mmCIF file of C-alpha atoms in Angstrom:
data_model
loop_
_atom_site.group_PDB
_atom_site.id
_atom_site.type_symbol
_atom_site.label_atom_id
_atom_site.label_comp_id
_atom_site.label_asym_id
_atom_site.label_seq_id
_atom_site.Cartn_x
_atom_site.Cartn_y
_atom_site.Cartn_z
ATOM 1 C CA MET A 19 28.501 3.830 -19.326
ATOM 2 C CA PRO A 20 24.902 3.841 -19.921
ATOM 3 C CA GLN A 21 22.948 6.720 -19.311
ATOM 4 C CA THR A 22 20.601 6.505 -15.756
ATOM 5 C CA VAL A 23 17.382 8.406 -15.826
ATOM 6 C CA SER A 24 16.229 9.911 -12.803
ATOM 7 C CA PRO A 25 14.231 12.561 -11.626
ATOM 8 C CA GLY A 26 15.578 15.996 -10.268
ATOM 9 C CA ALA A 27 15.792 19.502 -9.889
ATOM 10 C CA ASN A 28 15.444 19.862 -13.925
ATOM 11 C CA SER A 29 11.526 18.368 -13.514
ATOM 12 C CA GLY A 30 10.367 21.013 -11.839
ATOM 13 C CA LEU A 31 9.085 24.484 -13.286
ATOM 14 C CA ASN A 32 9.783 28.095 -12.660
ATOM 15 C CA ALA A 33 8.363 30.738 -10.521
ATOM 16 C CA VAL A 34 4.473 30.659 -10.080
ATOM 17 C CA ASP A 35 2.407 33.661 -9.728
ATOM 18 C CA PRO A 36 0.720 34.069 -7.603
ATOM 19 C CA SER A 37 1.966 30.951 -5.648
ATOM 20 C CA PRO A 38 -0.143 28.542 -3.990
ATOM 21 C CA ARG A 39 -0.758 28.131 -0.615
ATOM 22 C CA ILE A 40 1.051 25.064 0.700
ATOM 23 C CA LEU A 41 0.698 22.943 4.127
ATOM 24 C CA LEU A 42 3.617 20.699 5.124
ATOM 25 C CA SER A 43 3.451 17.999 7.480
ATOM 26 C CA GLY A 44 5.519 15.289 9.491
ATOM 27 C CA ARG A 45 9.115 15.734 9.871
ATOM 28 C CA SER A 46 9.954 17.749 6.696
ATOM 29 C CA ASP A 47 13.106 18.957 8.528
ATOM 30 C CA ALA A 48 14.854 15.458 8.593
ATOM 31 C CA ALA A 49 17.663 14.656 6.476
ATOM 32 C CA GLU A 50 15.871 12.239 4.316
ATOM 33 C CA PHE A 51 13.576 15.186 3.203
ATOM 34 C CA ALA A 52 15.748 17.633 2.127
ATOM 35 C CA VAL A 53 15.015 16.850 -1.422
ATOM 36 C CA VAL A 54 11.481 18.042 -0.224
ATOM 37 C CA ARG A 55 12.087 21.269 0.991
ATOM 38 C CA ALA A 56 14.573 21.994 -1.647
ATOM 39 C CA GLU A 57 12.198 21.161 -4.624
ATOM 40 C CA LEU A 58 9.826 23.257 -2.951
ATOM 41 C CA ALA A 59 12.186 26.269 -2.795
ATOM 42 C CA HIS A 60 13.179 25.298 -6.360
ATOM 43 C CA GLN A 61 9.776 24.902 -7.901
ATOM 44 C CA LEU A 62 7.845 27.663 -5.743
ATOM 45 C CA PRO A 63 10.247 30.517 -5.020
ATOM 46 C CA GLY A 64 9.249 32.912 -2.737
ATOM 47 C CA CYS A 65 6.223 30.615 -1.489
ATOM 48 C CA THR A 66 6.657 29.781 2.404
ATOM 49 C CA PRO A 67 4.700 26.661 3.433
ATOM 50 C CA VAL A 68 2.578 26.768 6.384
ATOM 51 C CA ARG A 69 3.429 23.584 9.348
ATOM 52 C CA LEU A 70 0.330 21.327 9.562
ATOM 53 C CA VAL A 71 0.517 19.200 12.976
ATOM 54 C CA PHE A 72 -1.560 15.811 13.454
ATOM 55 C CA PRO A 73 -4.558 15.716 14.819
ATOM 56 C CA VAL A 74 -5.676 18.541 11.959
ATOM 57 C CA ALA A 75 -9.069 19.389 13.545
ATOM 58 C CA GLU A 76 -7.804 22.543 15.093
ATOM 59 C CA GLN A 77 -6.401 23.571 11.690
ATOM 60 C CA SER A 78 -9.642 23.112 9.461
ATOM 61 C CA ALA A 79 -9.041 26.733 8.293
ATOM 62 C CA GLU A 80 -5.754 26.535 6.940
ATOM 63 C CA ILE A 81 -6.956 23.275 5.299
ATOM 64 C CA ASP A 82 -9.665 24.629 3.647
ATOM 65 C CA SER A 83 -7.722 27.636 2.058
ATOM 66 C CA ALA A 84 -4.541 25.251 1.341
ATOM 67 C CA ASP A 85 -3.889 24.615 -2.593
ATOM 68 C CA LEU A 86 -1.344 21.590 -1.939
ATOM 69 C CA ILE A 87 -0.443 19.416 1.453
ATOM 70 C CA VAL A 88 2.783 17.801 1.642
ATOM 71 C CA VAL A 89 2.617 15.384 4.040
ATOM 72 C CA CYS A 90 6.423 13.820 4.999
ATOM 73 C CA GLN A 91 6.386 10.171 6.379
ATOM 74 C CA SER A 92 9.273 8.689 7.853
ATOM 75 C CA PHE A 93 8.126 5.111 8.986
ATOM 76 C CA PRO A 94 4.896 3.352 8.290
ATOM 77 C CA ASP A 95 2.843 3.861 11.378
ATOM 78 C CA GLU A 96 4.040 7.390 11.951
ATOM 79 C CA PHE A 97 0.374 8.649 11.725
ATOM 80 C CA PRO A 98 -2.910 7.174 12.938
ATOM 81 C CA ARG A 99 -5.312 5.981 10.500
ATOM 82 C CA ASP A 100 -8.028 8.042 11.784
ATOM 83 C CA ALA A 101 -6.052 10.924 11.824
ATOM 84 C CA ALA A 102 -5.107 10.245 7.902
ATOM 85 C CA GLN A 103 -8.852 9.560 7.236
ATOM 86 C CA GLU A 104 -9.630 12.934 8.971
ATOM 87 C CA LEU A 105 -7.237 14.683 6.887
ATOM 88 C CA LEU A 106 -8.423 13.380 3.566
ATOM 89 C CA ALA A 107 -12.160 14.015 4.380
ATOM 90 C CA ARG A 108 -11.028 17.657 5.024
ATOM 91 C CA SER A 109 -8.532 18.318 2.146
ATOM 92 C CA VAL A 110 -11.627 18.056 -0.445
ATOM 93 C CA SER A 111 -10.299 21.401 -2.567
ATOM 94 C CA ALA A 112 -6.724 20.862 -2.096
ATOM 95 C CA ARG A 113 -4.044 18.703 -3.478
ATOM 96 C CA LEU A 114 -2.364 16.044 -1.654
ATOM 97 C CA ILE A 115 1.194 14.494 -1.730
ATOM 98 C CA VAL A 116 2.155 11.779 0.663
ATOM 99 C CA CYS A 117 6.246 11.610 0.466
ATOM 100 C CA TRP A 118 7.447 8.280 1.710
ATOM 101 C CA GLY A 119 11.080 8.085 3.243
ATOM 102 C CA GLU A 120 12.488 4.711 2.404
ATOM 103 C CA TRP A 121 11.556 3.036 5.939
ATOM 104 C CA CYS A 122 7.666 3.294 4.327
ATOM 105 C CA LEU A 123 8.466 1.618 1.054
ATOM 106 C CA SER A 124 8.459 -1.818 2.407
ATOM 107 C CA ALA A 125 4.810 -1.364 3.643
ATOM 108 C CA GLY A 126 3.412 -1.240 0.048
ATOM 109 C CA ARG A 127 -0.033 -2.069 -0.100
ATOM 110 C CA THR A 128 -0.362 -3.900 2.897
ATOM 111 C CA ARG A 129 0.229 -1.269 5.646
ATOM 112 C CA SER A 130 -0.444 2.020 3.893
ATOM 113 C CA ILE A 131 -3.243 4.057 5.135
ATOM 114 C CA TRP A 132 -2.835 6.581 2.262
ATOM 115 C CA PRO A 133 -4.421 6.051 -1.340
ATOM 116 C CA PRO A 134 -2.137 5.190 -4.291
ATOM 117 C CA ALA A 135 -2.970 8.247 -5.971
ATOM 118 C CA VAL A 136 -1.375 10.647 -3.399
ATOM 119 C CA ARG A 137 1.363 8.648 -2.017
ATOM 120 C CA VAL A 138 5.029 8.689 -3.856
ATOM 121 C CA PRO A 139 8.497 7.501 -2.898
ATOM 122 C CA ILE A 140 11.002 10.585 -2.109
ATOM 123 C CA ASN A 141 13.155 10.203 -5.370
ATOM 124 C CA ARG A 142 9.780 10.808 -7.593
ATOM 125 C CA PHE A 143 8.682 13.976 -5.440
ATOM 126 C CA ALA A 144 10.221 16.298 -7.884
ATOM 127 C CA GLU A 145 8.005 14.975 -10.421
ATOM 128 C CA ARG A 146 5.033 14.764 -8.667
ATOM 129 C CA LEU A 147 5.236 18.570 -7.353
ATOM 130 C CA ALA A 148 5.920 19.649 -10.853
ATOM 131 C CA ARG A 149 2.677 17.677 -11.989
ATOM 132 C CA GLU A 150 0.761 19.021 -9.121
ATOM 133 C CA ILE A 151 1.996 22.724 -9.941
ATOM 134 C CA ARG A 152 0.738 21.884 -13.597
ATOM 135 C CA VAL A 153 -2.887 20.571 -12.239
ATOM 136 C CA TRP A 154 -2.831 23.780 -10.249
ATOM 137 C CA GLN A 155 -2.178 25.774 -13.158
ATOM 138 C CA GLY A 156 -5.107 24.204 -15.075
ATOM 139 C CA THR A 157 -2.502 22.520 -17.518
ATOM 140 C CA ALA A 158 -2.441 18.929 -16.240
ATOM 141 C CA GLU A 159 -5.214 16.554 -15.475
ATOM 142 C CA PRO A 160 -5.799 15.922 -11.684
ATOM 143 C CA VAL A 161 -5.630 12.445 -10.421
ATOM 144 C CA PRO A 162 -8.712 11.984 -7.763
ATOM 145 C CA THR A 163 -7.587 10.548 -4.641
ATOM 146 C CA THR A 164 -9.883 7.454 -5.172
ATOM 147 C CA ALA A 165 -8.086 6.589 -8.805
ATOM 148 C CA THR A 166 -6.755 2.894 -8.652
ATOM 149 C CA ALA A 167 -3.281 2.520 -9.724
ATOM 150 C CA ASP A 168 -4.490 1.693 -13.377
ATOM 151 C CA GLU A 169 -6.522 5.060 -13.683
ATOM 152 C CA GLN A 170 -3.587 6.675 -12.347
ATOM 153 C CA ILE A 171 -1.291 5.298 -14.822
ATOM 154 C CA GLU A 172 -3.731 6.059 -17.612
ATOM 155 C CA ILE A 173 -4.222 9.749 -16.533
ATOM 156 C CA GLU A 174 -0.747 10.266 -15.969
ATOM 157 C CA SER A 175 0.439 8.677 -18.987
ATOM 158 C CA ARG A 176 -1.694 11.685 -20.739
ATOM 159 C CA ASP A 177 1.082 14.390 -20.139
ATOM 160 C CA SER A 178 3.949 12.707 -22.136
ATOM 161 C CA ARG A 179 2.264 10.750 -25.151
ATOM 162 C CA ILE A 180 4.998 9.374 -27.553
ATOM 163 C CA VAL A 181 4.098 8.377 -30.939
ATOM 164 C CA HIS A 182 5.534 5.473 -33.168
ATOM 165 C CA ARG A 183 7.641 3.742 -30.972
ATOM 166 C CA THR A 184 7.671 0.096 -31.448
ATOM 167 C CA VAL A 185 9.257 -1.796 -28.229
ATOM 168 C CA LEU A 186 10.016 -5.234 -26.749
ATOM 169 C CA VAL A 187 9.293 -5.631 -22.969
ATOM 170 C CA GLU A 188 10.994 -8.806 -21.286
ATOM 171 C CA SER A 189 11.023 -10.061 -17.992
ATOM 172 C CA SER A 190 10.557 -13.019 -15.710
ATOM 173 C CA ASP A 191 7.992 -11.177 -13.616
ATOM 174 C CA GLN A 192 4.722 -11.457 -15.610
ATOM 175 C CA ALA A 193 2.777 -9.387 -13.679
ATOM 176 C CA TYR A 194 5.413 -6.585 -13.728
ATOM 177 C CA GLN A 195 6.015 -7.052 -17.607
ATOM 178 C CA GLN A 196 2.223 -6.543 -17.923
ATOM 179 C CA THR A 197 2.162 -3.648 -15.709
ATOM 180 C CA LEU A 198 4.991 -2.269 -18.173
ATOM 181 C CA GLU A 199 3.362 -3.043 -21.451
ATOM 182 C CA ALA A 200 0.227 -1.063 -20.504
ATOM 183 C CA ALA A 201 2.171 1.641 -19.395
ATOM 184 C CA LEU A 202 4.243 1.890 -22.647
ATOM 185 C CA ALA A 203 1.224 1.453 -24.635
ATOM 186 C CA GLY A 204 -0.433 4.368 -22.743
ATOM 187 C CA LEU A 205 2.456 6.440 -24.020
ATOM 188 C CA GLY A 206 1.830 5.803 -27.304
ATOM 189 C CA CYS A 207 4.109 2.916 -28.099
ATOM 190 C CA ARG A 208 3.449 -0.279 -30.037
ATOM 191 C CA ILE A 209 4.180 -3.261 -28.182
ATOM 192 C CA CYS A 210 5.837 -6.294 -29.725
ATOM 193 C CA GLN A 211 6.288 -9.882 -28.921
ATOM 194 C CA ALA A 212 9.695 -11.837 -28.779
ATOM 195 C CA ASN A 213 8.705 -13.745 -32.036
ATOM 196 C CA ASP A 214 7.681 -10.661 -33.890
ATOM 197 C CA ASP A 215 9.740 -9.790 -36.761
ATOM 198 C CA LYS A 216 9.224 -5.850 -36.723
ATOM 199 C CA GLN A 217 11.987 -3.847 -36.307
ATOM 200 C CA LEU A 218 12.367 -2.393 -32.939
ATOM 201 C CA ASP A 219 13.392 0.932 -31.687
ATOM 202 C CA ALA A 220 13.803 -0.211 -27.953
ATOM 203 C CA VAL A 221 14.048 -3.132 -25.625
ATOM 204 C CA PHE A 222 13.301 -3.030 -22.210
ATOM 205 C CA ILE A 223 14.679 -5.397 -20.046
ATOM 206 C CA ASP A 224 13.939 -6.653 -16.253
ATOM 207 C CA VAL A 225 17.674 -7.053 -14.987
ATOM 208 C CA ASP A 226 16.068 -7.728 -11.615
ATOM 209 C CA PRO A 227 17.289 -10.163 -10.088
ATOM 210 C CA PRO A 228 20.855 -10.034 -11.400
ATOM 211 C CA ASN A 229 21.914 -13.596 -12.897
ATOM 212 C CA ARG A 230 24.556 -15.033 -15.148
ATOM 213 C CA ARG A 231 22.558 -16.018 -18.026
ATOM 214 C CA GLN A 232 22.023 -11.708 -18.488
ATOM 215 C CA GLN A 233 24.823 -11.139 -20.600
ATOM 216 C CA ALA A 234 24.086 -13.946 -22.713
ATOM 217 C CA GLY A 235 20.677 -12.175 -23.127
ATOM 218 C CA LEU A 236 21.577 -8.797 -24.082
ATOM 219 C CA ARG A 237 24.072 -10.250 -26.932
ATOM 220 C CA SER A 238 20.984 -12.063 -28.038
ATOM 221 C CA ILE A 239 19.170 -9.062 -28.280
ATOM 222 C CA ARG A 240 21.998 -7.112 -29.920
ATOM 223 C CA GLU A 241 22.012 -9.685 -32.928
ATOM 224 C CA ARG A 242 18.368 -9.794 -33.226
ATOM 225 C CA SER A 243 17.878 -5.969 -33.116
ATOM 226 C CA PRO A 244 20.738 -4.371 -33.716
ATOM 227 C CA GLU A 245 19.616 -0.950 -34.246
ATOM 228 C CA ALA A 246 17.428 -1.207 -31.045
ATOM 229 C CA GLN A 247 18.330 0.839 -27.540
ATOM 230 C CA ILE A 248 18.385 -1.383 -24.694
ATOM 231 C CA ILE A 249 16.481 0.313 -21.592
ATOM 232 C CA ALA A 250 17.279 -1.702 -18.254
ATOM 233 C CA LEU A 251 14.590 -1.342 -15.507
ATOM 234 C CA SER A 252 16.336 -2.013 -12.343
ATOM 235 C CA CYS A 253 15.845 -1.094 -8.473
ATOM 236 C CA PHE A 254 19.301 -0.846 -8.226
ATOM 237 C CA PRO A 255 20.609 1.210 -11.120
ATOM 238 C CA ASP A 256 24.486 0.692 -10.159
ATOM 239 C CA SER A 257 24.169 -2.967 -10.472
ATOM 240 C CA ALA A 258 22.881 -2.824 -13.683
ATOM 241 C CA PRO A 259 24.994 -5.539 -16.321
ATOM 242 C CA SER A 260 27.154 -3.797 -19.072
ATOM 243 C CA GLY A 261 25.980 -3.881 -22.882
ATOM 244 C CA VAL A 262 22.714 -1.647 -22.170
ATOM 245 C CA ASP A 263 22.187 1.904 -23.423
ATOM 246 C CA VAL A 264 19.871 3.225 -20.608
ATOM 247 C CA VAL A 265 19.146 2.419 -16.988
ATOM 248 C CA VAL A 266 15.680 3.391 -15.530
ATOM 249 C CA ARG A 267 14.935 3.131 -12.002
ATOM 250 C CA LYS A 268 11.749 1.016 -11.448
ATOM 251 C CA ASP A 269 10.149 3.134 -9.164
ATOM 252 C CA SER A 270 11.089 6.017 -11.047
ATOM 253 C CA GLY A 271 7.549 6.699 -12.296
ATOM 254 C CA PHE A 272 6.045 6.840 -15.869
ATOM 255 C CA THR A 273 7.617 10.026 -16.597
ATOM 256 C CA GLN A 274 11.125 8.661 -16.820
ATOM 257 C CA LEU A 275 9.968 5.900 -18.954
ATOM 258 C CA ALA A 276 8.988 8.804 -21.308
ATOM 259 C CA GLN A 277 11.984 10.855 -21.100
ATOM 260 C CA ALA A 278 13.912 7.276 -21.993
ATOM 261 C CA LEU A 279 11.842 6.997 -25.319
ATOM 262 C CA ARG A 280 12.421 10.578 -26.215
ATOM 263 C CA SER A 281 16.256 10.178 -25.975
ATOM 264 C CA LEU A 282 16.116 7.298 -28.581
ATOM 265 C CA PRO A 283 18.226 8.490 -31.729
#
């Protein structure tokens, strides 16, 4: 049975003293955002978030004194673009997390009104909150609101560098493979190509979409690199093929890649 690497409560920190000042907006009381409420209580015990209501002009004092603003977005058009821009302009001294619900994930680059550096899917909220607490404590480098996706990868990868791991990435999606190789290189890995004869520590294989040739491909990898761990990347971990050692959700973030690498024998 392969191990599944996913974010959870253990990614958080213990009590922070003094507590940061937090504003909470959106439909945070909805069932899908239970993880947001739970992680705030777990990682920041004793901290009581203050409610932030759009439009935000009448709450400028609260925004000015906030350390962290969490926006729970249930669907793509929930907030007007000008309201989002106003919050971004006013929250210059606060860290901002926009937590996307399931309906928002399909909006992606085309309909999002928030910069890539502040938005996070709901299953990565625990990880992002833990990192923003470290930023607030001064132990992690903040990702600027204006950061591109590549800049965000570079900054976040500095948190969890892995040294001297030799890996191979296989994917039918060339753009995804290049992104993953860049992320792994940022974590300190040595990237090999399929025709290299170096001994591999791990093979990262994109198993989406499922197809009949995957089992043959996995057997071939085992024959070529019997000592390597096979780490499958999938949007649907429960559907990953047998024969892999670890499954990492594609949207679970680079911290989970680092966690998978640390688990290597």
